[in-house]
Tab-separated table of C-alpha atoms in Angstrom:
chain	number	residue	atom	x	y	z
A	224	MET	CA	27.612	26.690	-46.422
A	225	LYS	CA	24.024	27.416	-45.416
A	226	ARG	CA	23.004	23.961	-46.637
A	227	LYS	CA	25.675	22.344	-44.476
A	228	ILE	CA	24.561	24.301	-41.406
A	229	LYS	CA	20.959	23.379	-42.122
A	230	ALA	CA	21.894	19.713	-42.501
A	231	VAL	CA	23.793	19.783	-39.203
A	232	VAL	CA	20.854	21.431	-37.418
A	233	ILE	CA	18.457	18.815	-38.793
A	234	SER	CA	20.804	15.988	-37.806
A	235	VAL	CA	21.208	17.341	-34.289
A	236	SER	CA	17.434	17.801	-33.966
A	237	VAL	CA	16.774	14.219	-35.079
A	238	LEU	CA	19.399	12.952	-32.629
A	239	LEU	CA	17.870	14.930	-29.766
A	240	VAL	CA	14.391	13.587	-30.542
A	241	PHE	CA	15.766	10.045	-30.680
A	242	CYS	CA	17.568	10.466	-27.355
A	243	LEU	CA	14.414	11.869	-25.784
A	244	MET	CA	12.376	8.908	-27.003
A	245	VAL	CA	14.938	6.442	-25.640
A	246	ALA	CA	14.939	8.263	-22.304
A	247	MET	CA	11.139	8.152	-22.127
A	248	VAL	CA	11.048	4.436	-22.926
A	249	TYR	CA	13.709	3.800	-20.286
A	250	ALA	CA	11.846	5.880	-17.717
A	251	ASN	CA	8.575	4.099	-18.435
A	252	SER	CA	10.181	0.669	-18.232
A	253	LYS	CA	11.796	1.669	-14.951
A	254	ASP	CA	8.461	2.918	-13.565
A	255	ASN	CA	6.818	-0.373	-14.511
A	256	GLN	CA	9.319	-2.459	-12.586
A	257	PRO	CA	7.827	-4.108	-9.462
A	258	LYS	CA	8.663	-2.180	-6.305
A	259	ALA	CA	7.965	-2.870	-2.652
A	260	VAL	CA	4.967	-1.296	-0.958
A	261	LYS	CA	5.728	1.446	1.539
A	262	SER	CA	7.084	0.010	4.762
A	263	GLY	CA	5.727	0.675	8.219
A	264	ILE	CA	2.110	-0.044	7.287
A	265	SER	CA	0.309	-3.140	8.558
A	266	LEU	CA	-0.844	-5.398	5.743
A	267	ASP	CA	-3.503	-7.066	7.909
A	268	HIS	CA	-6.050	-5.064	5.905
A	269	PHE	CA	-5.587	-7.570	3.073
A	270	ASP	CA	-6.946	-10.363	5.275
A	271	ASN	CA	-10.466	-8.917	5.132
A	272	GLN	CA	-10.705	-8.490	1.353
A	273	PRO	CA	-12.768	-10.642	-1.022
A	274	VAL	CA	-10.651	-13.582	-2.122
A	275	LEU	CA	-10.886	-15.864	-5.141
A	276	GLY	CA	-9.010	-19.184	-5.109
A	277	LYS	CA	-7.193	-21.093	-2.403
A	278	LYS	CA	-6.582	-18.947	0.665
A	279	ASP	CA	-3.316	-20.795	1.340
A	280	ALA	CA	-1.981	-20.423	-2.223
A	281	PRO	CA	1.761	-19.617	-2.339
A	282	ALA	CA	1.149	-16.248	-4.005
A	283	THR	CA	-1.452	-13.520	-3.605
A	284	ILE	CA	-2.397	-11.143	-6.418
A	285	ILE	CA	-4.269	-8.074	-5.178
A	286	GLU	CA	-5.977	-5.610	-7.477
A	287	PHE	CA	-6.546	-2.002	-6.411
A	288	GLY	CA	-9.428	-0.774	-8.533
A	289	ASP	CA	-12.174	1.773	-9.076
A	290	PHE	CA	-15.404	0.466	-10.622
A	291	LYS	CA	-15.637	3.683	-12.693
A	292	CYS	CA	-12.130	3.367	-14.118
A	293	PRO	CA	-12.001	2.514	-17.876
A	294	GLY	CA	-8.595	0.922	-17.377
A	295	CYS	CA	-10.090	-1.330	-14.701
A	296	LYS	CA	-12.842	-2.337	-17.115
A	297	HIS	CA	-10.161	-3.353	-19.623
A	298	PHE	CA	-8.355	-5.240	-16.866
A	299	ALA	CA	-11.538	-7.051	-15.810
A	300	SER	CA	-12.438	-8.093	-19.353
A	301	ASP	CA	-9.003	-8.835	-20.853
A	302	ILE	CA	-6.458	-9.469	-18.088
A	303	TYR	CA	-8.402	-10.856	-15.123
A	304	PRO	CA	-9.762	-13.954	-16.987
A	305	LYS	CA	-6.227	-14.880	-18.065
A	306	LEU	CA	-4.924	-14.500	-14.509
A	307	ILE	CA	-7.734	-16.747	-13.296
A	308	LYS	CA	-6.844	-19.404	-15.844
A	309	GLU	CA	-3.072	-19.271	-15.356
A	310	TYR	CA	-2.730	-18.654	-11.616
A	311	ILE	CA	-5.974	-19.074	-9.689
A	312	ASN	CA	-7.545	-22.214	-11.134
A	313	ASN	CA	-4.369	-24.267	-10.662
A	314	GLY	CA	-3.654	-23.043	-7.123
A	315	LYS	CA	-0.536	-20.984	-7.924
A	316	ALA	CA	-2.096	-17.849	-6.452
A	317	ASN	CA	-5.260	-16.376	-5.042
A	318	PHE	CA	-6.796	-13.084	-6.102
A	319	LYS	CA	-8.095	-10.244	-3.932
A	320	PHE	CA	-9.671	-6.854	-4.541
A	321	VAL	CA	-9.228	-3.562	-2.664
A	322	ASN	CA	-11.253	-0.446	-3.423
A	323	PHE	CA	-9.350	2.633	-4.553
A	324	PRO	CA	-12.361	4.828	-5.472
A	325	PHE	CA	-10.730	8.090	-6.473
A	326	ILE	CA	-12.423	9.166	-9.729
A	327	SER	CA	-15.612	10.787	-8.429
A	328	PRO	CA	-18.114	10.619	-5.530
A	329	ASP	CA	-20.119	7.823	-7.165
A	330	SER	CA	-16.944	5.738	-7.248
A	331	LEU	CA	-17.456	5.546	-3.480
A	332	THR	CA	-21.062	4.464	-3.999
A	333	ALA	CA	-19.994	1.673	-6.366
A	334	ALA	CA	-17.345	0.551	-3.886
A	335	ALA	CA	-19.946	0.479	-1.096
A	336	ALA	CA	-22.219	-1.681	-3.264
A	337	GLY	CA	-19.350	-4.122	-3.772
A	338	GLU	CA	-18.723	-4.203	-0.028
A	339	TYR	CA	-22.405	-4.897	0.634
A	340	VAL	CA	-22.358	-7.888	-1.721
A	341	ALA	CA	-19.039	-9.125	-0.306
A	342	LYS	CA	-20.508	-9.192	3.191
A	343	ASN	CA	-24.006	-10.471	2.458
A	344	SER	CA	-23.314	-12.887	-0.396
A	345	PRO	CA	-19.530	-13.388	-0.585
A	346	GLU	CA	-19.814	-16.215	-3.116
A	347	ASP	CA	-21.419	-13.725	-5.531
A	348	PHE	CA	-18.883	-10.929	-5.163
A	349	TRP	CA	-16.838	-11.853	-8.234
A	350	VAL	CA	-19.957	-12.209	-10.386
A	351	TYR	CA	-21.008	-8.727	-9.263
A	352	TYR	CA	-17.460	-7.430	-9.853
A	353	GLU	CA	-17.581	-8.631	-13.467
A	354	GLN	CA	-21.101	-7.343	-14.081
A	355	ILE	CA	-20.354	-3.821	-12.820
A	356	TYR	CA	-17.515	-3.573	-15.315
A	357	ASN	CA	-19.654	-5.103	-18.080
A	358	LEU	CA	-22.247	-2.379	-17.522
A	359	GLN	CA	-19.816	0.453	-16.787
A	360	LYS	CA	-20.682	3.791	-18.403
A	361	ASP	CA	-18.534	6.805	-19.273
A	362	GLU	CA	-16.382	7.904	-16.359
A	363	SER	CA	-17.488	11.529	-16.848
A	364	GLU	CA	-21.088	10.563	-16.023
A	365	ASN	CA	-22.403	10.059	-12.475
A	366	TRP	CA	-23.860	6.698	-13.459
A	367	ALA	CA	-23.032	4.674	-10.337
A	368	THR	CA	-26.267	5.526	-8.551
A	369	ILE	CA	-27.746	3.346	-5.848
A	370	ALA	CA	-30.671	2.420	-8.108
A	371	TYR	CA	-28.364	1.380	-10.963
A	372	LEU	CA	-26.034	-0.584	-8.686
A	373	VAL	CA	-29.000	-2.499	-7.251
A	374	GLU	CA	-30.205	-3.128	-10.813
A	375	ILE	CA	-26.770	-4.552	-11.684
A	376	ALA	CA	-27.053	-6.874	-8.666
A	377	LYS	CA	-30.373	-8.118	-10.043
A	378	ILE	CA	-28.884	-8.665	-13.502
A	379	ALA	CA	-25.995	-10.584	-11.937
A	380	LYS	CA	-28.521	-12.600	-9.891
A	381	VAL	CA	-26.702	-11.764	-6.682
A	382	LYS	CA	-28.427	-13.555	-3.807
A	383	VAL	CA	-29.275	-10.603	-1.555
A	384	ASP	CA	-32.410	-8.752	-0.521
A	385	TYR	CA	-32.435	-5.934	-3.085
A	386	ASN	CA	-34.642	-3.663	-0.995
A	387	GLU	CA	-32.301	-4.142	1.949
A	388	MET	CA	-29.294	-3.431	-0.284
A	389	GLU	CA	-30.891	-0.154	-1.391
A	390	ARG	CA	-31.710	0.805	2.201
A	391	SER	CA	-28.170	-0.015	3.375
A	392	LEU	CA	-26.505	2.020	0.634
A	393	LYS	CA	-28.771	4.990	1.262
A	394	ALA	CA	-27.919	4.785	4.969
A	395	GLY	CA	-24.182	4.773	4.152
A	396	GLU	CA	-23.547	1.656	6.209
A	397	PHE	CA	-20.429	0.723	4.211
A	398	ASP	CA	-19.007	4.207	3.762
A	399	GLU	CA	-16.534	3.809	6.611
A	400	MET	CA	-15.270	0.521	5.184
A	401	VAL	CA	-14.787	2.101	1.756
A	402	ASN	CA	-12.900	5.045	3.247
A	403	LYS	CA	-10.640	2.632	5.114
A	404	ASP	CA	-9.804	0.979	1.784
A	405	LEU	CA	-9.108	4.364	0.231
A	406	ASN	CA	-6.863	5.533	3.074
A	407	PHE	CA	-5.060	2.201	3.170
A	408	SER	CA	-4.408	2.372	-0.588
A	409	ARG	CA	-3.010	5.883	-0.332
A	410	GLY	CA	-0.868	4.873	2.627
A	411	LEU	CA	0.690	2.079	0.579
A	412	GLY	CA	1.602	4.578	-2.122
A	413	ILE	CA	-0.910	3.346	-4.705
A	414	ARG	CA	-1.084	6.015	-7.413
A	415	GLN	CA	-3.349	4.656	-10.121
A	416	THR	CA	-5.875	1.994	-11.053
A	417	PRO	CA	-5.609	-0.775	-11.805
A	418	THR	CA	-2.528	-1.536	-9.738
A	419	LEU	CA	-1.517	-5.003	-8.598
A	420	VAL	CA	0.306	-5.943	-5.426
A	421	VAL	CA	1.880	-9.401	-5.658
A	422	ASN	CA	3.485	-10.770	-2.511
A	423	GLY	CA	4.133	-7.231	-1.278
A	424	MET	CA	5.474	-5.899	-4.585
A	425	VAL	CA	3.631	-3.189	-6.534
A	426	ILE	CA	3.020	-3.630	-10.282
A	427	GLU	CA	1.466	-0.632	-12.047
A	428	THR	CA	-0.321	-2.237	-14.977
A	429	GLY	CA	-1.206	0.908	-16.960
A	430	GLY	CA	0.000	0.539	-20.534
A	431	LEU	CA	1.126	-3.067	-20.044
A	432	ASP	CA	-0.237	-6.002	-22.031
A	433	TYR	CA	-0.889	-9.412	-20.500
A	434	GLU	CA	2.522	-10.860	-21.306
A	435	GLN	CA	4.252	-7.928	-19.581
A	436	ILE	CA	2.010	-8.261	-16.537
A	437	ARG	CA	2.551	-12.025	-16.502
A	438	SER	CA	6.318	-11.554	-16.690
A	439	ALA	CA	6.264	-9.092	-13.768
A	440	ILE	CA	4.115	-11.453	-11.665
A	441	ASN	CA	6.367	-14.430	-12.406
A	442	ASP	CA	9.431	-12.360	-11.527
A	443	VAL	CA	7.964	-11.468	-8.125
A	444	ILE	CA	6.836	-15.055	-7.420
A	445	ASN	CA	10.234	-16.488	-8.393
A	446	LYS	CA	12.081	-14.008	-6.165
A	447	THR	CA	9.714	-14.823	-3.294
A	448	GLU	CA	10.440	-18.539	-3.673
A	449	GLU	CA	14.201	-17.901	-3.814
A	450	ARG	CA	14.061	-16.121	-0.439
A	451	LYS	CA	12.402	-19.090	1.255
């Protein structure tokens, strides 16, 4: 009798664990479904962001990122090049970047450095973007100092006056712009980095591989074309 009760308890426990796992998978898949950005917020802010590719491309892929985020580093090294090859180089989409510097105070410094390059040498922004992630250090360290960010610009051969870049960052000349990005991101309901917004639909890429991200992007683009 005791053995039967024990067997029933074990069976029920296994079933409960299985159901919980299914529920978690379902919840995660539901969370990863593209959803519209919060309404009532002007999207004109996107017009002033660094852009890669044809400005009049039928689709726009926008990354919200933090230069200190390890997930963003993975995105920049493993996902971004594939997006460039599949969507940007053939004119299917353009690619933009918006700062969401939430990890630590030097996230704001790194974002300001990116804004400085975007304004003073826009053609070099994406080279600088890649190099910051290449030379990213542990997120627990305050590594994104002005001196190191200027050094990264030199390594990337960004065509700016490095002394002027240092002076500008020390003076906080791009702090307001960075804070506007941060407030805009929060207003849209962005919760994590990296997050993509494709034609007004949010795709949270955390935990997704390229094929899943690609599928979500294609789904949004196809639905956009159907509405035309």
